Amino acid sequence: MKTRAAIAWEAGKPLVVEEVDLEGPREGEVLVEVKATGLCHTDKYTLSGADPEGIFPAILGHEGAGVVLEVGAGVKTLRPGDHVIPLYTPECRECDYCLSQKTNLCQKIRITQGRGQMPDGTSRFSCRGKPIHHYMGTSTFANHTVVPEIALAKIRPDAPFDKVCYIGCGVTTGIGAVIYTAKVEPGSNVVVFGLGGIGLNVIQGARMVGADKIIGVDLNPAREAMARKFGMTHFVNPKDVQGDLVAHLVELTGGGADYSFECVGNTTLMRQALECCHKGWGVSTIIGVAAAGQEISTRPFQLVTGRRWIGSAFGGARGRTDVPKIVDWYMDGKINIDDLITHTMPLEKINEGFDLMTRGESIRGVVVY
Ligand code: NAD
Ligand code: AHE
Ligand code: ZN
Ligand code: ZN
């Protein structure tokens, strides 16, 4: 079939919206009509050329929601008409990783996914006869996409696509990092570096679990009002801090954060996030994605004295199990998504959506097909 997609032909160049050819689903695969997709900073990162797994040409996008149109041979859990959220972290429920119950990082199709291919090593997308790579197994910057069955969460049919698409990455990543990865307890003091599409969901997750102080750190003063609405109790703009930021945060938390989260992708901030944690027990979770070649460092003494440095992908969520629950939380009014979606646009305006992100004017931009 023919469909419309925003193609990343080359690193560092704007996306080009054009017609593409899409082959039907093969065994274990599902054809999805994407109804809406969010723009995540990770798409921008890959487009920039800094991602070692960035392969071009490709159809980016990993924060979608849509409807199943057709299923390939052997697909048992989905049928046409089902509403779904594509998962860049699938859940096969049979690989060693899934069975371990210690991680959400299902590895069943990770190798081909990282090569921009479907599990059989080929692509379903092409444009003027030239194959186009998939991205993160999802490619939601296409109006139609083919996704493995194990990488689709079935969601309730009454959930609005233009809101719950954000659960495909940002909402789950932020809230999940708090509840599934760090397991923040009520009464904890929390510091969040970066108050964008991910960090604001960390804030909302911290409030949900009953954190005490929730301190947000961002260079953009415009982020303060939104973060307070989501539960932030103190705002720190590093530009306004005289002296050492880490010392300031340790003082503000009365000895150090019980939990900190880095939601920017900046290795200097990752170090500060670790070092502002409380001696003996503070846990710092890295969520931000840093470019190829970047490395983190700290004095080992920071860890010897009881701080722990951990990371979180997709908020530690098991997609097929947890995403439908998070959709329920939204539909039940337990989490706020609407206020974070500051801009919606047609696919033709997707580059303007990324410009808004770069200028710090949007929290989440969403393309509605
Ligand atoms: P965003 O652009 O919406 O937000 C980034 C925020 O960081 C902005 O508010 C910006 O003002 C702030 N910021 C930038 N530099 C700063 C600095 N030096 N000090 C303080 N604040 C600063 O991005 P996002 O969509 O929220 O994504 C954040 C990061 O998380 C990215 O690196 C993205 O790739 C990553 N990410 C990781 C996962 C995961 O599963 N681990 C999932 C989604 C996104
Ligand atoms: N290809 C990148 C890695 C990027 C990365 O860490 N991705 C996160 C999700 S970011 C979503 O916005 C992730 O899930 N990582 C686990 C995995 O298996 O990719 C790079 O820098 O190499
Ligand atoms: Zn993302
Ligand atoms: Zn698995």
PDB file of C-alpha atoms in Angstrom, residues 103-105 177 180-182 261-262 283-288 308-316:
ATOM      1  CA  THR A 103      14.231  -6.181  33.678  1.00  0.00           C
ATOM      2  CA  ASN A 104      11.842  -4.796  31.089  1.00  0.00           C
ATOM      3  CA  LEU A 105      14.529  -4.983  28.389  1.00  0.00           C
ATOM      4  CA  ALA A 177      11.297   5.589  36.350  1.00  0.00           C
ATOM      5  CA  TYR A 180       9.178   0.761  38.598  1.00  0.00           C
ATOM      6  CA  THR A 181      12.912   1.642  38.460  1.00  0.00           C
ATOM      7  CA  ALA A 182      13.772   3.788  41.501  1.00  0.00           C
ATOM      8  CA  PHE A 261      16.702  11.769  38.061  1.00  0.00           C
ATOM      9  CA  GLU A 262      18.646  13.088  35.078  1.00  0.00           C
ATOM     10  CA  VAL A 283      19.834   6.681  44.336  1.00  0.00           C
ATOM     11  CA  SER A 284      20.357   8.568  41.072  1.00  0.00           C
ATOM     12  CA  THR A 285      18.580   7.363  37.936  1.00  0.00           C
ATOM     13  CA  ILE A 286      19.870   8.288  34.482  1.00  0.00           C
ATOM     14  CA  ILE A 287      17.069   8.658  31.949  1.00  0.00           C
ATOM     15  CA  GLY A 288      18.635  11.147  29.498  1.00  0.00           C
ATOM     16  CA  ARG A 308      23.854   4.286  43.812  1.00  0.00           C
ATOM     17  CA  TRP A 309      23.872   5.125  40.110  1.00  0.00           C
ATOM     18  CA  ILE A 310      21.266   3.357  37.968  1.00  0.00           C
ATOM     19  CA  GLY A 311      19.541   3.846  34.615  1.00  0.00           C
ATOM     20  CA  SER A 312      16.062   3.435  33.243  1.00  0.00           C
ATOM     21  CA  ALA A 313      14.747   2.655  29.750  1.00  0.00           C
ATOM     22  CA  PHE A 314      11.035   3.107  29.065  1.00  0.00           C
ATOM     23  CA  GLY A 315      10.629   3.663  32.788  1.00  0.00           C
ATOM     24  CA  GLY A 316      11.289   0.005  33.532  1.00  0.00           C
TER      25      GLY A 316
END
